[in-house]
Amino acid sequence: MWSFIKNREPNIHMKRLFEPFLSYRHFRTRAVDRQNTSSTGLYGFDHLKSPKGFQRFVDEAIERSSELIDYISGMPSSAEIIRAMDEISDTVCSVVDSAELCRQTHPARGFVEEANKASMKINVYLHFLNTNHTLYNAVKKAEQDGHLLTEEARRAALHLRIDFEKGGIHLPSGKLDRVNQLNMDAHKLCREYGENIINDPGYVDIFPASRIPRQIQHLLKPIYRLTSGVSKESLGSYEDEQEEVFRIMTEPRTLFSVLQLTPDEQVRKMAYLKGNSVPHANHEVLDKLINSRHELAQIMGCKSYAEFVMQLNMASSPEVVVSFLLEMSNMVKEKADEEFNTIRNLKRDVCGQRCVDLEPWDEAYYTTMMKSSAYSLDSAVVASYFSLPQCIEGLKLLVKSLFGARFDSVPMAPGESWHPDVLKMCIHHPEEGDLGFLYLDLFSRKGKYPGCATFAIKGGRKISETEYQLPVMALVFNFSRSHDSSIVRLNHGELETLFHEFGHALHALLSRTDYQHFAGTRVALDFAETPSNLFEYYARDYRVLKKFARHYSTGEVIPEKLVKSLNGARDMFAATELQRQIFYSLVDQTLFGEQLSVPRDTNSIVAHLKRQHSNEKHVEGTHMHIRFSHFLTYGAGYYSYLYAKCFAATIWKKLCQEDPLSPTTGTLLRTKLLQYGGAKEPADLLTDLVGDGIIRYHNGGIVPDVTSCLEEMKLLDDKNRHIGK
């Protein structure tokens, strides 16, 4: 799949064939291993001992790829063509992935700048590869001559050929040139969109500081302003004459905490309005991207970009997706309306009848209040059972119980890490040996990628009958270190996020595909989030939590009553949250769906869909779509989260719920799902894992059976039951 699931590299088509993973035997660099104690470079690559090493890293990748192109041009056997194609992908994408991870996480400016240069240079070469007719003709020969012996090899040939053609290689030269330019433009626009979000997060200054709750003050930046009416010349004492002000940087993580925990409605309103109106520059960027992607789709003979990107997805067409989304929207509407009225009534009780409407900046605050009241939840008490070291023990528990393997920290060689906080972990099976390596970059710091994501460094692939290239991944988080505690403690939502990303990592670390083209998460987009959603259940099950969640100071096991309260609170407004995800998915489908003859106003589209499929008011001047990067990185694929939610609910109910930590359960998950990556059709993997009742065929595509998901959320009544199947 793409380089990382929660924040994909937006340059989908330029990298479609040669997507990012590191090579085992490429150009004399040493692979990551657990025994290496001599000095090395980033991620175990000797070239990356210094920033300038990225230059040689790129050059040798191009040299090795050129050798492989020469070999393929001689038209060897079909099996060797596909094997060599896979090595080209593996070799070139080693640079792409290592450069991307470095760009997003390295604290040294020199490394970041050289990684940027490497990224630009290798992307030029990717353009050459993806338009290379020698490679395309060889792949077509391999697909057509019928001599590929394995299902995975035949599938690889098919996917490679389709991916070439999605890049326009089969078009006349004029159209191909235009497709290449549009892909280049889209890549630049996606990067510009992301950079604008980082460079213009928006902020509001709040004073006096007492308006900000103490428990979130560590997330904000304290600044000082002159007390009104006092000039610099008249200041007698710095401390006496200055007033502390808190600056709220309205990036999503901080904004959510402010909206959730701040009693002062005006503070919430200011933060919401600012956070949903920046960066202004992205209006033009998004409009250009929509137009560019639409023109690309039309050149390729498709009605829309949504149709273009769904060719290898389970859904197969935008019509199938939209039908599924509208069906779900109708299912949840009545319950979502009830929940909205409940929240609005609470606000009226608290504020009096002068508060007529529930505003968008109110929902998180009052739902948090209701959850805490109904279940007597104290966020500090909850977090006391989820110290980060104990949460890592939870990951170890999953690996041991389900897969009979160890997940332990291993030493890094000098130069291998990019920050002192980074951990290196290894999954080791007593009979099979090392299965893969995982870096954990856990804490927030200036200049680091701001979200949570899984980065691929190296994909697994078969080298020979006796050698297998082990996968290497990195999980990146931004957990906060509180000023008043040396022990980092997570809230329950952060624990779920940790387990979610670990699900992606396990998908990669446990896959055993012949080709890295199908390694781990390199699957159909609307299947990719399934393992990660499944592992979120493990963060909510008391039978799992009681084995690792202990009070950071007393060692007390987390009480079962507290876990029930957490899960009860989580489910209180399930319909509202599901409705929100449906709304996001419909916006995504509409932005990249069929275009009208006249230019469309994206602001009007979002406002219209919000009124149709959400109870939340649309506030003029707010534009959530200008910093919702999933609309770019998924591009008509955001519905995948809802697909995964439904698939995971069915797998949990049918396979895991009775005994979630059973080795039998783990064996089934590994041997019927995780180990195949993208080497088999997702629908076949799902039905082989749990049997009938997990997918439905609809208008030529596949949609999830929603029964288990809606039952779990207590949304399946007799009226909805017959359309859930």
PDB file of N, CA, C and O in Angstrom, residues 460-485:
ATOM      1  N   GLY A 460       8.516  -6.872   3.471  1.00  0.00           N
ATOM      2  CA  GLY A 460       8.984  -8.244   3.365  1.00  0.00           C
ATOM      3  C   GLY A 460       8.901  -8.745   1.934  1.00  0.00           C
ATOM      4  O   GLY A 460       8.012  -8.370   1.175  1.00  0.00           O
ATOM      5  N   ARG A 461       9.844  -9.609   1.544  1.00  0.00           N
ATOM      6  CA  ARG A 461       9.785 -10.265   0.242  1.00  0.00           C
ATOM      7  C   ARG A 461      10.719 -11.458   0.236  1.00  0.00           C
ATOM      8  O   ARG A 461      11.689 -11.538   0.994  1.00  0.00           O
ATOM      9  N   LYS A 462      10.418 -12.389  -0.630  1.00  0.00           N
ATOM     10  CA  LYS A 462      11.215 -13.609  -0.754  1.00  0.00           C
ATOM     11  C   LYS A 462      12.452 -13.323  -1.599  1.00  0.00           C
ATOM     12  O   LYS A 462      12.347 -12.917  -2.755  1.00  0.00           O
ATOM     13  N   ILE A 463      13.627 -13.535  -1.024  1.00  0.00           N
ATOM     14  CA  ILE A 463      14.878 -13.314  -1.740  1.00  0.00           C
ATOM     15  C   ILE A 463      15.291 -14.571  -2.507  1.00  0.00           C
ATOM     16  O   ILE A 463      15.704 -14.524  -3.649  1.00  0.00           O
ATOM     17  N   SER A 464      15.169 -15.704  -1.839  1.00  0.00           N
ATOM     18  CA  SER A 464      15.497 -16.993  -2.442  1.00  0.00           C
ATOM     19  C   SER A 464      14.705 -18.053  -1.697  1.00  0.00           C
ATOM     20  O   SER A 464      13.880 -17.741  -0.836  1.00  0.00           O
ATOM     21  N   GLU A 465      14.966 -19.298  -1.989  1.00  0.00           N
ATOM     22  CA  GLU A 465      14.264 -20.371  -1.298  1.00  0.00           C
ATOM     23  C   GLU A 465      14.614 -20.417   0.180  1.00  0.00           C
ATOM     24  O   GLU A 465      13.876 -20.976   0.982  1.00  0.00           O
ATOM     25  N   THR A 466      15.743 -19.842   0.539  1.00  0.00           N
ATOM     26  CA  THR A 466      16.186 -19.906   1.946  1.00  0.00           C
ATOM     27  C   THR A 466      16.272 -18.543   2.621  1.00  0.00           C
ATOM     28  O   THR A 466      16.544 -18.472   3.812  1.00  0.00           O
ATOM     29  N   GLU A 467      16.093 -17.451   1.876  1.00  0.00           N
ATOM     30  CA  GLU A 467      16.222 -16.110   2.445  1.00  0.00           C
ATOM     31  C   GLU A 467      14.913 -15.342   2.334  1.00  0.00           C
ATOM     32  O   GLU A 467      14.259 -15.381   1.280  1.00  0.00           O
ATOM     33  N   TYR A 468      14.584 -14.617   3.399  1.00  0.00           N
ATOM     34  CA  TYR A 468      13.420 -13.735   3.361  1.00  0.00           C
ATOM     35  C   TYR A 468      13.828 -12.375   3.908  1.00  0.00           C
ATOM     36  O   TYR A 468      14.443 -12.266   4.988  1.00  0.00           O
ATOM     37  N   GLN A 469      13.524 -11.344   3.163  1.00  0.00           N
ATOM     38  CA  GLN A 469      13.811  -9.978   3.599  1.00  0.00           C
ATOM     39  C   GLN A 469      12.830  -9.583   4.692  1.00  0.00           C
ATOM     40  O   GLN A 469      11.617  -9.520   4.461  1.00  0.00           O
ATOM     41  N   LEU A 470      13.319  -9.336   5.869  1.00  0.00           N
ATOM     42  CA  LEU A 470      12.443  -9.030   6.994  1.00  0.00           C
ATOM     43  C   LEU A 470      11.888  -7.612   6.891  1.00  0.00           C
ATOM     44  O   LEU A 470      12.607  -6.675   6.542  1.00  0.00           O
ATOM     45  N   PRO A 471      10.622  -7.431   7.220  1.00  0.00           N
ATOM     46  CA  PRO A 471      10.026  -6.086   7.186  1.00  0.00           C
ATOM     47  C   PRO A 471      10.532  -5.213   8.332  1.00  0.00           C
ATOM     48  O   PRO A 471      10.845  -5.713   9.422  1.00  0.00           O
ATOM     49  N   VAL A 472      10.608  -3.941   8.064  1.00  0.00           N
ATOM     50  CA  VAL A 472      10.988  -2.943   9.068  1.00  0.00           C
ATOM     51  C   VAL A 472       9.998  -1.792   8.977  1.00  0.00           C
ATOM     52  O   VAL A 472       9.741  -1.264   7.889  1.00  0.00           O
ATOM     53  N   MET A 473       9.431  -1.413  10.113  1.00  0.00           N
ATOM     54  CA  MET A 473       8.412  -0.368  10.161  1.00  0.00           C
ATOM     55  C   MET A 473       8.777   0.661  11.227  1.00  0.00           C
ATOM     56  O   MET A 473       9.645   0.428  12.076  1.00  0.00           O
ATOM     57  N   ALA A 474       8.091   1.781  11.195  1.00  0.00           N
ATOM     58  CA  ALA A 474       8.208   2.793  12.251  1.00  0.00           C
ATOM     59  C   ALA A 474       6.817   3.284  12.615  1.00  0.00           C
ATOM     60  O   ALA A 474       6.012   3.579  11.729  1.00  0.00           O
ATOM     61  N   LEU A 475       6.532   3.336  13.907  1.00  0.00           N
ATOM     62  CA  LEU A 475       5.303   3.942  14.397  1.00  0.00           C
ATOM     63  C   LEU A 475       5.642   5.301  14.985  1.00  0.00           C
ATOM     64  O   LEU A 475       6.520   5.411  15.849  1.00  0.00           O
ATOM     65  N   VAL A 476       4.938   6.319  14.531  1.00  0.00           N
ATOM     66  CA  VAL A 476       5.193   7.690  14.973  1.00  0.00           C
ATOM     67  C   VAL A 476       3.966   8.206  15.703  1.00  0.00           C
ATOM     68  O   VAL A 476       2.846   8.155  15.173  1.00  0.00           O
ATOM     69  N   PHE A 477       4.184   8.673  16.928  1.00  0.00           N
ATOM     70  CA  PHE A 477       3.112   9.240  17.751  1.00  0.00           C
ATOM     71  C   PHE A 477       3.534  10.619  18.241  1.00  0.00           C
ATOM     72  O   PHE A 477       4.675  11.047  18.033  1.00  0.00           O
ATOM     73  N   ASN A 478       2.619  11.289  18.912  1.00  0.00           N
ATOM     74  CA  ASN A 478       2.928  12.592  19.504  1.00  0.00           C
ATOM     75  C   ASN A 478       2.342  12.680  20.900  1.00  0.00           C
ATOM     76  O   ASN A 478       1.606  13.612  21.235  1.00  0.00           O
ATOM     77  N   PHE A 479       2.665  11.696  21.736  1.00  0.00           N
ATOM     78  CA  PHE A 479       2.197  11.714  23.116  1.00  0.00           C
ATOM     79  C   PHE A 479       2.890  12.848  23.871  1.00  0.00           C
ATOM     80  O   PHE A 479       4.059  13.159  23.632  1.00  0.00           O
ATOM     81  N   SER A 480       2.146  13.458  24.791  1.00  0.00           N
ATOM     82  CA  SER A 480       2.643  14.634  25.499  1.00  0.00           C
ATOM     83  C   SER A 480       3.288  14.244  26.812  1.00  0.00           C
ATOM     84  O   SER A 480       2.775  13.392  27.547  1.00  0.00           O
ATOM     85  N   ARG A 481       4.401  14.889  27.101  1.00  0.00           N
ATOM     86  CA  ARG A 481       5.033  14.763  28.408  1.00  0.00           C
ATOM     87  C   ARG A 481       4.505  15.883  29.297  1.00  0.00           C
ATOM     88  O   ARG A 481       4.705  17.057  29.009  1.00  0.00           O
ATOM     89  N   SER A 482       3.825  15.517  30.359  1.00  0.00           N
ATOM     90  CA  SER A 482       3.313  16.526  31.286  1.00  0.00           C
ATOM     91  C   SER A 482       4.472  17.158  32.039  1.00  0.00           C
ATOM     92  O   SER A 482       5.463  16.500  32.364  1.00  0.00           O
ATOM     93  N   HIS A 483       4.334  18.428  32.327  1.00  0.00           N
ATOM     94  CA  HIS A 483       5.402  19.145  33.027  1.00  0.00           C
ATOM     95  C   HIS A 483       5.593  18.641  34.458  1.00  0.00           C
ATOM     96  O   HIS A 483       6.680  18.736  35.022  1.00  0.00           O
ATOM     97  N   ASP A 484       4.529  18.103  35.044  1.00  0.00           N
ATOM     98  CA  ASP A 484       4.604  17.766  36.465  1.00  0.00           C
ATOM     99  C   ASP A 484       4.752  16.270  36.706  1.00  0.00           C
ATOM    100  O   ASP A 484       4.507  15.790  37.800  1.00  0.00           O
ATOM    101  N   SER A 485       5.142  15.523  35.674  1.00  0.00           N
ATOM    102  CA  SER A 485       5.289  14.083  35.873  1.00  0.00           C
ATOM    103  C   SER A 485       6.366  13.537  34.960  1.00  0.00           C
ATOM    104  O   SER A 485       6.469  13.919  33.796  1.00  0.00           O
TER     105      SER A 485
END
